[in-house]
């Protein structure tokens, strides 16, 4: 019986490896080198003329090709952070500032990497809503062929680590509640350049495990799911430098530990405005 099981598992593993090899071969035909984790970035053909005049076409045409190579983005965030269900006015939220940095590259063969980091320094209201938030993600990205009217779509798949620290004082002694979330995610970016304007939107859905550490009770964990959405527009002041503004929204639907009085699962929302600049994207 043991020999039979070993033979059966050997056949299953061999079949899966064969299928995976076939799929990878077909995928490599459509996106050469896309399965290589660290592909070469072609800098030889990049002229680094950041201050060249912007490339524009008549509105409605689809002849402007998107940029390739290394890119960088910085945005200043002005966000509203929701309160815990146990806080006064749980339907309300509180304002805070933060920063967001995105960087990566896109090759001439239309695949690349995207890394993104968040930092929110607040809000800072002791008896209502005091917290901070950090997030970092790594995504493999692809660029599909151009769609009707000049729209481009860039699917992505990746991993995200996020940490939310709730330091709200609602009991005689402050209780520090730390959420450490490791999540997989799927998403994409859609954009179109019309003249000196680029219209864009991004969406991500994520889910994973949240390990919650506290000072007053035993640590515990929750499953966590959520999503992120942005909608913005950018103005090209040069060929590769843009200033842009966007509405940014992030939502955790379940799994967040916030209430310092008892073990619980809460939701959480960040929503607000991001404004900043982009280089070569």
Short mmCIF file of C-alpha atoms in Angstrom, two decimals:
data_model
loop_
_atom_site.label_atom_id
_atom_site.label_comp_id
_atom_site.label_asym_id
_atom_site.label_seq_id
_atom_site.Cartn_x
_atom_site.Cartn_y
_atom_site.Cartn_z
CA UNK A 1 0.00 0.00 0.00
CA UNK A 2 2.82 2.44 0.87
CA UNK A 3 4.57 1.74 -2.46
CA UNK A 4 1.29 2.34 -4.29
CA UNK A 5 0.81 5.71 -2.59
CA UNK A 6 4.38 6.77 -3.38
CA UNK A 7 3.90 5.86 -7.03
CA UNK A 8 0.58 7.74 -7.18
CA UNK A 9 2.06 10.90 -5.64
CA UNK A 10 5.03 10.69 -8.00
CA UNK A 11 2.66 10.64 -10.99
CA UNK A 12 0.67 13.61 -9.61
CA UNK A 13 3.82 15.68 -9.03
CA UNK A 14 5.21 14.83 -12.48
CA UNK A 15 1.91 15.79 -14.14
CA UNK A 16 1.81 19.13 -12.35
CA UNK A 17 5.41 19.92 -13.31
CA UNK A 18 4.65 19.08 -16.93
CA UNK A 19 1.59 21.34 -16.98
CA UNK A 20 3.51 24.17 -15.29
CA UNK A 21 6.33 23.88 -17.83
CA UNK A 22 3.84 24.00 -20.71
CA UNK A 23 2.06 27.06 -19.29
CA UNK A 24 5.35 28.83 -18.66
CA UNK A 25 6.51 28.13 -22.22
CA UNK A 26 3.29 29.60 -23.65
CA UNK A 27 3.55 32.61 -21.32
CA UNK A 28 7.17 33.23 -22.32
CA UNK A 29 6.05 33.40 -25.97
CA UNK A 30 3.64 36.27 -25.20
CA UNK A 31 5.92 38.05 -22.66
CA UNK A 32 9.58 37.07 -23.29
CA UNK A 33 11.50 36.90 -20.02
CA UNK A 34 8.43 37.71 -17.92
CA UNK A 35 8.97 34.74 -15.60
CA UNK A 36 12.49 35.81 -14.70
CA UNK A 37 12.31 37.45 -11.26
CA UNK A 38 15.10 39.98 -11.85
CA UNK A 39 15.16 40.96 -15.51
CA UNK A 40 17.72 43.33 -16.96
CA UNK A 41 16.69 46.99 -17.19
CA UNK A 42 17.71 48.42 -20.54
CA UNK A 43 19.36 51.74 -19.65
CA UNK A 44 21.44 51.97 -22.81
CA UNK A 45 18.54 53.39 -24.83
CA UNK A 46 17.37 55.74 -22.08
CA UNK A 47 18.52 59.31 -22.72
CA UNK A 48 17.69 60.75 -19.25
CA UNK A 49 16.25 63.92 -20.82
CA UNK A 50 13.89 64.60 -17.94
CA UNK A 51 13.31 68.20 -18.96
CA UNK A 52 12.58 67.60 -22.64
CA UNK A 53 9.30 69.14 -23.91
CA UNK A 54 6.22 67.00 -23.24
CA UNK A 55 5.05 64.68 -26.02
CA UNK A 56 1.49 65.63 -26.95
CA UNK A 57 -1.00 64.58 -29.57
CA UNK A 58 -4.44 65.79 -30.52
CA UNK A 59 -7.09 64.87 -27.96
CA UNK A 60 -8.63 61.51 -28.72
CA UNK A 61 -5.73 60.03 -30.65
CA UNK A 62 -4.01 56.90 -29.36
CA UNK A 63 -0.49 57.39 -30.75
CA UNK A 64 1.37 58.27 -27.52
CA UNK A 65 3.40 55.31 -26.29
CA UNK A 66 3.79 54.91 -22.50
CA UNK A 67 7.18 55.31 -20.86
CA UNK A 68 9.54 52.43 -20.11
CA UNK A 69 12.53 52.18 -17.80
CA UNK A 70 12.93 53.14 -14.16
CA UNK A 71 10.18 55.29 -12.59
CA UNK A 72 9.63 57.05 -9.27
CA UNK A 73 6.62 58.69 -7.60
CA UNK A 74 6.16 60.69 -4.42
CA UNK A 75 2.79 61.76 -2.97
CA UNK A 76 1.84 63.67 0.12
CA UNK A 77 -1.28 62.21 1.72
CA UNK A 78 -4.09 63.99 3.54
CA UNK A 79 -6.30 61.18 4.86
CA UNK A 80 -9.32 60.59 7.06
CA UNK A 81 -8.93 57.54 9.34
CA UNK A 82 -12.04 55.81 10.68
CA UNK A 83 -12.53 55.26 14.42
CA UNK A 84 -12.94 51.98 16.25
CA UNK A 85 -16.47 50.77 16.95
CA UNK A 86 -15.90 51.32 20.69
CA UNK A 87 -14.73 54.94 20.27
CA UNK A 88 -17.04 57.97 20.63
CA UNK A 89 -18.71 58.61 17.29
CA UNK A 90 -17.55 55.38 15.60
CA UNK A 91 -19.22 56.49 12.34
CA UNK A 92 -16.83 59.47 12.18
CA UNK A 93 -13.13 59.77 11.29
CA UNK A 94 -10.10 61.93 12.02
CA UNK A 95 -7.61 63.65 9.74
CA UNK A 96 -3.88 63.00 9.46
CA UNK A 97 -1.00 63.48 7.05
CA UNK A 98 1.33 60.92 5.51
CA UNK A 99 3.59 60.01 2.62
CA UNK A 100 3.58 57.50 -0.19
CA UNK A 101 6.50 56.44 -2.41
CA UNK A 102 6.25 54.24 -5.53
CA UNK A 103 9.18 53.03 -7.61
CA UNK A 104 10.05 50.30 -10.09
CA UNK A 105 10.58 49.78 -13.77
CA UNK A 106 8.87 48.62 -16.96
CA UNK A 107 10.88 46.93 -19.72
CA UNK A 108 10.50 47.37 -23.47
CA UNK A 109 8.93 43.89 -23.49
CA UNK A 110 6.10 45.18 -21.25
CA UNK A 111 6.80 43.57 -17.90
CA UNK A 112 8.46 44.84 -14.74
CA UNK A 113 8.21 45.44 -10.98
CA UNK A 114 6.37 47.91 -8.77
CA UNK A 115 7.22 48.64 -5.12
CA UNK A 116 5.08 50.93 -2.98
CA UNK A 117 5.33 52.21 0.60
CA UNK A 118 2.85 54.06 2.83
CA UNK A 119 3.34 55.95 6.08
CA UNK A 120 0.57 57.68 8.08
CA UNK A 121 1.72 59.50 11.23
CA UNK A 122 -1.67 59.80 12.89
CA UNK A 123 -4.36 60.59 13.78
CA UNK A 124 -3.39 61.91 17.21
CA UNK A 125 -6.47 62.17 19.42
CA UNK A 126 -5.82 60.33 22.69
CA UNK A 127 -9.36 59.60 23.83
CA UNK A 128 -10.86 59.12 20.37
CA UNK A 129 -8.42 57.98 17.69
CA UNK A 130 -4.63 57.74 18.06
CA UNK A 131 -2.79 55.46 15.63
CA UNK A 132 -0.18 55.14 12.90
CA UNK A 133 0.06 52.98 9.78
CA UNK A 134 2.88 51.52 7.65
CA UNK A 135 2.64 49.45 4.49
CA UNK A 136 5.07 48.05 1.94
CA UNK A 137 4.25 45.99 -1.14
CA UNK A 138 6.12 44.32 -4.02
CA UNK A 139 4.29 43.52 -7.26
CA UNK A 140 5.10 41.84 -10.55
CA UNK A 141 3.52 43.89 -13.33
CA UNK A 142 2.72 43.49 -17.01
CA UNK A 143 1.51 45.92 -19.68
CA UNK A 144 -1.15 44.66 -22.07
CA UNK A 145 -1.55 45.79 -25.66
CA UNK A 146 -3.22 49.14 -26.13
CA UNK A 147 -7.00 49.16 -25.88
CA UNK A 148 -9.58 51.26 -27.71
CA UNK A 149 -9.13 55.05 -27.56
CA UNK A 150 -5.59 54.77 -26.23
CA UNK A 151 -6.15 53.10 -22.84
CA UNK A 152 -3.45 50.90 -21.34
CA UNK A 153 -3.92 48.26 -18.63
CA UNK A 154 -1.16 46.96 -16.33
CA UNK A 155 -2.19 43.88 -14.27
CA UNK A 156 -0.19 43.12 -11.13
CA UNK A 157 0.23 40.37 -8.55
CA UNK A 158 2.24 40.66 -5.37
CA UNK A 159 2.62 40.64 -1.60
CA UNK A 160 1.96 43.33 1.00
CA UNK A 161 3.03 43.76 4.61
CA UNK A 162 1.04 46.31 6.62
CA UNK A 163 1.25 47.37 10.25
CA UNK A 164 -1.44 49.33 12.08
CA UNK A 165 -0.77 50.50 15.65
CA UNK A 166 -3.81 51.61 17.66
CA UNK A 167 -2.79 53.66 20.71
CA UNK A 168 -6.17 55.15 21.58
CA UNK A 169 -6.64 55.58 25.35
CA UNK A 170 -10.16 54.51 26.33
CA UNK A 171 -9.31 52.71 29.60
CA UNK A 172 -7.47 53.95 32.72
CA UNK A 173 -4.20 52.46 31.46
CA UNK A 174 -3.16 52.86 27.79
CA UNK A 175 -3.21 49.60 25.81
CA UNK A 176 -1.05 49.29 22.70
CA UNK A 177 -2.70 47.16 19.98
CA UNK A 178 -0.41 46.23 17.09
CA UNK A 179 -1.68 44.65 13.86
CA UNK A 180 0.88 42.89 11.66
CA UNK A 181 -0.64 41.83 8.34
CA UNK A 182 0.95 39.70 5.63
CA UNK A 183 -1.26 39.53 2.54
CA UNK A 184 -1.27 38.45 -1.07
CA UNK A 185 -2.87 40.80 -3.57
CA UNK A 186 -4.13 41.16 -7.13
CA UNK A 187 -4.81 44.36 -8.96
CA UNK A 188 -4.12 46.57 -11.92
CA UNK A 189 -3.62 50.08 -13.25
CA UNK A 190 -5.43 51.69 -16.18
CA UNK A 191 -4.29 54.96 -17.74
CA UNK A 192 -4.47 57.08 -20.86
CA UNK A 193 -2.51 60.15 -21.97
CA UNK A 194 -4.42 62.87 -23.81
CA UNK A 195 -2.28 65.84 -24.72
CA UNK A 196 -0.41 66.94 -21.61
CA UNK A 197 -2.85 65.13 -19.31
CA UNK A 198 -2.78 61.54 -18.09
CA UNK A 199 -5.90 60.06 -16.51
CA UNK A 200 -5.33 56.98 -14.35
CA UNK A 201 -6.90 54.62 -11.85
CA UNK A 202 -5.51 51.77 -9.75
CA UNK A 203 -7.26 48.99 -7.88
CA UNK A 204 -5.98 46.26 -5.56
CA UNK A 205 -7.67 43.49 -3.64
CA UNK A 206 -5.75 41.79 -0.81
CA UNK A 207 -6.20 39.18 1.86
CA UNK A 208 -4.11 37.25 4.35
CA UNK A 209 -3.32 36.81 8.03
CA UNK A 210 -3.16 39.43 10.80
CA UNK A 211 -1.10 38.72 13.94
CA UNK A 212 -2.35 40.99 16.75
CA UNK A 213 -0.05 41.79 19.68
CA UNK A 214 -1.32 43.38 22.89
CA UNK A 215 0.04 44.20 26.30
CA UNK A 216 -2.92 43.16 28.43
CA UNK A 217 -4.15 39.83 27.00
CA UNK A 218 -2.76 36.90 25.08
CA UNK A 219 -1.84 37.59 21.46
CA UNK A 220 -4.20 36.28 18.79
CA UNK A 221 -4.66 36.32 15.01
CA UNK A 222 -7.41 37.05 12.50
CA UNK A 223 -7.94 36.63 8.78
CA UNK A 224 -7.99 40.01 7.06
CA UNK A 225 -9.32 41.15 3.68
CA UNK A 226 -9.55 44.54 2.01
CA UNK A 227 -8.91 46.66 -1.04
CA UNK A 228 -7.36 49.85 -2.32
CA UNK A 229 -8.60 52.25 -5.00
CA UNK A 230 -7.33 55.49 -6.50
CA UNK A 231 -8.52 57.83 -9.23
CA UNK A 232 -6.35 60.70 -10.42
CA UNK A 233 -5.05 62.95 -13.16
CA UNK A 234 -1.51 64.11 -13.94
CA UNK A 235 -0.24 67.11 -15.92
CA UNK A 236 3.01 66.75 -17.89
CA UNK A 237 5.24 69.78 -17.36
CA UNK A 238 8.08 68.02 -19.23
CA UNK A 239 8.35 64.77 -21.19
CA UNK A 240 8.88 62.71 -18.04
CA UNK A 241 7.90 64.89 -15.06
CA UNK A 242 4.26 65.26 -14.04
CA UNK A 243 2.38 66.84 -11.16
CA UNK A 244 -0.77 65.00 -10.18
CA UNK A 245 -3.60 64.77 -7.69
CA UNK A 246 -5.72 61.73 -6.83
CA UNK A 247 -8.43 60.47 -4.55
CA UNK A 248 -7.00 57.58 -2.48
CA UNK A 249 -9.10 55.03 -0.61
CA UNK A 250 -8.10 51.93 1.38
CA UNK A 251 -10.51 49.65 3.22
CA UNK A 252 -9.98 46.68 5.54
CA UNK A 253 -13.32 44.91 5.75
CA UNK A 254 -12.56 42.65 8.67
CA UNK A 255 -9.82 41.29 10.88
CA UNK A 256 -8.38 44.48 12.45
CA UNK A 257 -7.74 44.53 16.21
CA UNK A 258 -8.61 47.96 17.63
CA UNK A 259 -10.72 47.72 20.77
CA UNK A 260 -8.44 47.74 23.85
CA UNK A 261 -11.20 46.43 26.11
CA UNK A 262 -11.62 42.96 24.60
CA UNK A 263 -10.52 40.67 21.78
CA UNK A 264 -12.43 41.71 18.69
CA UNK A 265 -12.37 42.06 14.91
CA UNK A 266 -12.97 45.55 13.52
CA UNK A 267 -12.96 47.19 10.10
CA UNK A 268 -10.93 50.25 9.09
CA UNK A 269 -11.00 52.89 6.35
CA UNK A 270 -8.47 55.41 5.03
CA UNK A 271 -9.80 57.93 2.53
CA UNK A 272 -8.47 61.24 1.25
CA UNK A 273 -6.35 63.16 -1.24
CA UNK A 274 -2.86 62.44 -2.57
CA UNK A 275 -0.84 65.08 -4.42
CA UNK A 276 2.72 64.90 -5.66
CA UNK A 277 4.97 64.32 -8.68
CA UNK A 278 5.98 61.45 -10.95
CA UNK A 279 9.21 60.79 -12.83
CA UNK A 280 9.12 58.72 -16.04
CA UNK A 281 5.79 56.96 -15.55
#
